[in-house]
Amino acid sequence: MDPGSTQGSVVGKSLKTGQTVATLATGAPCTPSDIQAVNTWLYWSCGATAGVYDRATNRKITVPADQGPARLADGFLLRENRTTHELLLTAFHTGTAATRTLVKLPTVDQNAGGSNGRWAVDRFGGHIAYLNGTYGEVSIVRSGVPASTLAQMEAQTDAVPGGPTKSKPWQPVWQLNKPADWTLTLTNSGGTVVRSLTGSTEGAAVRAAWDGYGTDGRRVTGTYTWKLTAQPRDEVGPALTVTGTTTVN
C-alpha cells in the first residue's frame, strides 16, 4: 500500500508485478504518513488524525491519533500513551471505535517502548505480549476482540501451459488471512473425485501440487473442477470453500 496521487487515497500494488491493483478513497484529510493493512482493515494516519477503512464494507471509522506509535491488528488498534505509559486498545470491529486501557506498563525503560520495544501484538491471532517489569518475564493476554472469519486474500491458480507433469506440476497458492487445515479435491466432468490432497498452511498460505495423475496412478486428461476447503485452526468461524477449474492435456 502506498499513498495515492490525490488527498486521502491509497494505492494497492501487487508485490509480484508492481502493478496497481486497487485505489481506495479512505476519507483521510491528507496524504497518509502511516499505512498498515490487516485482513480487510486499512489503517491510515496523518499524525494529528487517523482512521480505519474497512475494504469489505467500505466503512470509514475514526480512531484516536493523539498517542504515539500504533499497530494495527485484526479488528483493533494498539498503542502506548507515552505520558501515562498505558497500553491502549481501540476496538473498531463493530464499526465504532471504543478505547480501553489494557495495562499500565512498568516505569523501567518507559521511554524506550514502542511496538518493537516493550510490547507486541499478533496482528492476526489477537494476542498481546508485554514486558511486565519482572526481569525477563513477558505477559501474554488476549485482546478480547473476535477474530475475523477465514477468508481468501489472494490466489494464484493458473493452469500449467501444456498441462501438469511430475516434473512440472500444477502448483496453486491461496493466501488466507490466518492458518488453516485444508483439503483440495480434483473432480472430473462426471462428478468423480480423481485426486484429493490435504495439508496445513505454512503461515497462512495454502500451497498444493498436482502432477495430473489420479489416485489410481493413471494419467488423466481434460478439464477438472478443483475445490479447496479450509478449516480455521483457531476454530473461529466457518470453513472456507473456493472452487475453480484447471486443465490437463
Coordinates of C-alpha atoms in Angstrom, one line a residue:
M1 CA 0.0 0.0 0.0
D2 CA 1.3 3.5 -0.9
P3 CA -0.2 7.0 -0.7
G4 CA -2.1 7.9 -3.8
S5 CA -1.8 10.9 -6.0
T6 CA -4.9 12.6 -4.5
Q7 CA -5.6 13.6 -0.9
G8 CA -6.8 10.6 1.2
S9 CA -6.3 8.0 -1.5
V10 CA -4.3 4.8 -1.0
V11 CA -2.9 2.7 -3.8
G12 CA -2.6 -1.1 -3.5
K13 CA 0.1 -2.7 -5.6
S14 CA 1.0 -6.3 -6.4
L15 CA 4.2 -7.4 -4.8
K16 CA 4.8 -9.8 -7.7
T17 CA 4.3 -7.4 -10.6
G18 CA 4.4 -4.0 -9.1
Q19 CA 1.2 -3.1 -10.9
T20 CA -1.6 -1.2 -9.3
V21 CA -4.5 -3.5 -8.3
A22 CA -6.7 -1.1 -6.3
T23 CA -7.1 2.6 -5.4
L24 CA -9.1 3.4 -2.3
A25 CA -10.6 6.6 -1.0
T26 CA -10.0 6.4 2.7
G27 CA -11.5 9.8 3.6
A28 CA -8.2 10.9 5.1
P29 CA -7.9 14.7 5.0
C30 CA -4.2 14.5 4.0
T31 CA -1.6 12.3 2.4
P32 CA -1.2 9.5 4.9
S33 CA 2.2 9.2 6.6
D34 CA 1.5 5.8 8.1
I35 CA -0.4 3.0 6.3
Q36 CA -1.0 -0.5 7.7
A37 CA -3.2 -3.4 6.4
V38 CA -4.5 -6.5 8.1
N39 CA -7.2 -8.6 6.5
T40 CA -9.8 -6.2 5.2
W41 CA -8.8 -3.4 7.6
L42 CA -6.6 -0.5 6.3
Y43 CA -5.2 1.9 8.9
W44 CA -4.0 5.4 7.9
S45 CA -2.6 8.2 10.0
C46 CA -1.7 11.8 9.2
G47 CA -0.2 12.4 12.6
A48 CA -3.0 14.5 14.1
T49 CA -5.8 12.5 12.6
A50 CA -6.2 8.7 11.9
G51 CA -8.8 6.3 10.7
V52 CA -9.5 2.8 9.6
Y53 CA -11.1 1.8 6.3
D54 CA -12.9 -1.5 6.0
R55 CA -12.4 -2.8 2.5
A56 CA -15.2 -5.4 2.9
T57 CA -18.0 -2.9 3.8
N58 CA -16.4 0.5 2.7
R59 CA -16.8 1.7 6.2
K60 CA -14.7 4.7 7.4
I61 CA -14.0 4.7 11.1
T62 CA -12.3 7.4 13.0
V63 CA -9.8 6.2 15.6
P64 CA -7.6 8.2 18.1
A65 CA -4.4 9.7 16.9
D66 CA -3.2 11.6 19.9
Q67 CA -0.8 8.9 21.2
G68 CA 2.0 7.6 19.7
P69 CA 3.2 4.7 17.5
A70 CA 0.2 2.5 16.8
R71 CA 0.0 -1.1 15.5
L72 CA -3.0 -2.4 13.6
A73 CA -4.4 -5.9 14.3
D74 CA -7.5 -7.8 13.3
G75 CA -10.3 -5.5 14.4
F76 CA -8.4 -3.3 16.8
L77 CA -5.5 -0.9 17.2
L78 CA -2.9 -1.0 19.9
R79 CA -0.8 2.0 21.0
E80 CA 1.1 3.3 24.1
N81 CA 0.4 6.6 25.8
R82 CA 3.9 7.9 26.3
T83 CA 2.8 10.3 29.1
T84 CA 0.9 7.8 31.3
H85 CA 2.6 4.7 29.9
E86 CA -0.8 3.0 29.5
L87 CA -1.1 0.4 26.8
L88 CA -4.4 1.4 25.0
L89 CA -6.6 -0.9 22.9
T90 CA -9.1 0.6 20.5
A91 CA -11.6 -1.9 19.2
F92 CA -13.4 -0.9 15.9
H93 CA -14.7 -4.3 14.6
T94 CA -18.3 -3.1 15.3
G95 CA -17.9 0.0 13.1
T96 CA -17.4 2.3 16.1
A97 CA -14.1 2.9 17.9
A98 CA -14.0 2.2 21.6
T99 CA -10.8 2.6 23.6
R100 CA -9.9 1.0 26.9
T101 CA -6.7 0.7 29.0
L102 CA -5.2 -2.8 28.6
V103 CA -2.4 -2.4 31.2
K104 CA -0.1 0.2 32.7
L105 CA 3.4 -0.6 31.7
P106 CA 6.2 -0.6 34.3
T107 CA 8.3 2.5 34.8
V108 CA 11.5 0.9 33.8
D109 CA 12.7 1.9 30.3
Q110 CA 9.4 3.7 30.0
N111 CA 10.7 6.0 27.2
A112 CA 12.2 3.2 25.1
G113 CA 8.9 1.5 24.4
G114 CA 7.1 1.3 21.1
S115 CA 5.6 -1.8 19.5
N116 CA 9.1 -3.2 18.9
G117 CA 10.2 -2.4 22.4
R118 CA 8.2 -3.3 25.4
W119 CA 5.1 -4.7 23.7
A120 CA 4.0 -6.5 20.6
V121 CA 0.8 -7.8 19.0
D122 CA -0.1 -10.8 17.0
R123 CA -1.8 -9.0 14.1
F124 CA -3.9 -12.0 13.0
G125 CA -4.3 -14.0 16.2
G126 CA -5.3 -11.2 18.6
H127 CA -2.7 -12.0 21.4
I128 CA -0.8 -9.2 23.0
A129 CA 2.6 -9.5 24.7
Y130 CA 4.3 -7.0 27.0
L131 CA 7.1 -6.8 29.5
N132 CA 5.6 -6.7 33.0
G133 CA 8.5 -5.3 34.9
T134 CA 9.9 -8.6 36.2
Y135 CA 13.3 -9.3 34.7
G136 CA 13.0 -11.4 31.6
E137 CA 9.3 -12.0 32.1
V138 CA 6.6 -11.4 29.5
S139 CA 2.9 -11.4 30.0
I140 CA 0.6 -12.6 27.1
V141 CA -3.1 -11.6 27.1
R142 CA -6.0 -11.9 24.7
S143 CA -7.4 -8.7 23.1
G144 CA -11.0 -9.7 23.7
V145 CA -11.8 -8.7 20.1
P146 CA -13.3 -11.5 18.0
A147 CA -11.1 -12.7 15.1
S148 CA -12.2 -12.3 11.5
T149 CA -13.6 -15.4 9.8
L150 CA -11.4 -17.3 7.5
A151 CA -11.1 -15.6 4.1
Q152 CA -9.0 -15.7 0.9
M153 CA -6.8 -12.6 0.4
E154 CA -5.2 -13.6 -2.9
A155 CA -4.9 -16.7 -5.1
Q156 CA -2.7 -17.9 -8.0
T157 CA -4.4 -20.9 -9.7
D158 CA -3.4 -20.5 -13.3
A159 CA -3.1 -23.8 -15.2
V160 CA 0.3 -25.1 -16.3
P161 CA 0.9 -24.4 -20.0
G162 CA 0.8 -27.8 -21.7
G163 CA -0.7 -29.4 -18.6
P164 CA 0.9 -30.5 -15.4
T165 CA 3.5 -33.3 -15.2
K166 CA 5.5 -35.0 -12.5
S167 CA 8.5 -32.7 -13.2
K168 CA 6.3 -29.6 -13.6
P169 CA 3.1 -30.0 -11.5
W170 CA 0.2 -27.6 -11.1
Q171 CA 1.2 -25.6 -8.0
P172 CA -1.7 -23.3 -6.9
V173 CA -1.3 -21.0 -4.0
W174 CA -4.1 -19.5 -1.9
Q175 CA -3.1 -16.7 0.6
L176 CA -5.5 -16.8 3.5
N177 CA -5.9 -14.4 6.4
K178 CA -4.9 -16.9 9.1
P179 CA -3.6 -20.5 9.5
A180 CA -5.9 -23.4 8.4
D181 CA -6.0 -27.1 7.7
W182 CA -7.1 -27.8 4.1
T183 CA -8.4 -30.4 1.6
L184 CA -8.1 -29.9 -2.2
T185 CA -10.2 -32.2 -4.4
L186 CA -10.0 -32.6 -8.2
T187 CA -13.2 -33.8 -9.8
N188 CA -13.9 -34.8 -13.4
S189 CA -16.9 -33.8 -15.5
G190 CA -18.8 -36.9 -14.3
G191 CA -18.5 -35.8 -10.7
T192 CA -15.9 -38.4 -9.7
V193 CA -13.1 -37.2 -7.5
V194 CA -9.8 -38.3 -9.2
R195 CA -7.4 -36.9 -6.6
S196 CA -7.6 -35.5 -3.1
L197 CA -4.8 -33.6 -1.4
T198 CA -4.6 -32.4 2.2
G199 CA -2.3 -30.3 4.3
S200 CA -1.8 -27.4 6.7
T201 CA -0.8 -23.9 5.8
E202 CA 2.7 -22.6 6.2
G203 CA 1.8 -19.3 7.9
A204 CA -1.4 -18.6 6.1
A205 CA -0.6 -19.7 2.6
V206 CA -2.1 -22.9 1.1
R207 CA 0.4 -24.5 -1.2
A208 CA -0.5 -27.6 -3.2
A209 CA 0.9 -29.6 -6.1
W210 CA -0.8 -31.9 -8.6
D211 CA 1.0 -33.8 -11.3
G212 CA -2.1 -34.6 -13.4
Y213 CA -2.3 -38.2 -12.2
G214 CA -5.3 -39.8 -10.4
T215 CA -5.4 -41.7 -7.2
D216 CA -5.1 -44.9 -9.2
G217 CA -1.7 -43.7 -10.6
R218 CA -3.0 -43.2 -14.2
R219 CA -2.6 -40.0 -16.2
V220 CA -5.9 -38.1 -16.6
T221 CA -6.8 -35.5 -19.2
G222 CA -9.5 -32.9 -19.6
T223 CA -10.8 -30.1 -17.5
Y224 CA -11.2 -30.7 -13.8
T225 CA -13.0 -28.8 -11.1
W226 CA -10.9 -28.1 -8.0
K227 CA -12.5 -27.4 -4.6
L228 CA -10.4 -26.1 -1.7
T229 CA -12.0 -26.5 1.7
A230 CA -10.1 -24.9 4.6
Q231 CA -10.8 -25.2 8.3
P232 CA -9.5 -22.3 10.5
R233 CA -7.1 -23.7 13.1
D234 CA -8.2 -21.1 15.7
E235 CA -11.7 -22.7 15.3
V236 CA -13.2 -19.2 14.9
G237 CA -15.9 -19.0 12.2
P238 CA -16.9 -21.4 9.5
A239 CA -14.8 -23.2 6.9
L240 CA -13.8 -21.5 3.7
T241 CA -14.7 -23.1 0.3
V242 CA -13.4 -21.8 -3.0
T243 CA -13.7 -23.5 -6.4
G244 CA -12.4 -23.3 -10.0
T245 CA -11.1 -25.3 -12.9
T246 CA -7.8 -26.5 -14.3
T247 CA -6.8 -28.4 -17.4
V248 CA -4.7 -31.5 -18.0
N249 CA -3.7 -32.1 -21.6

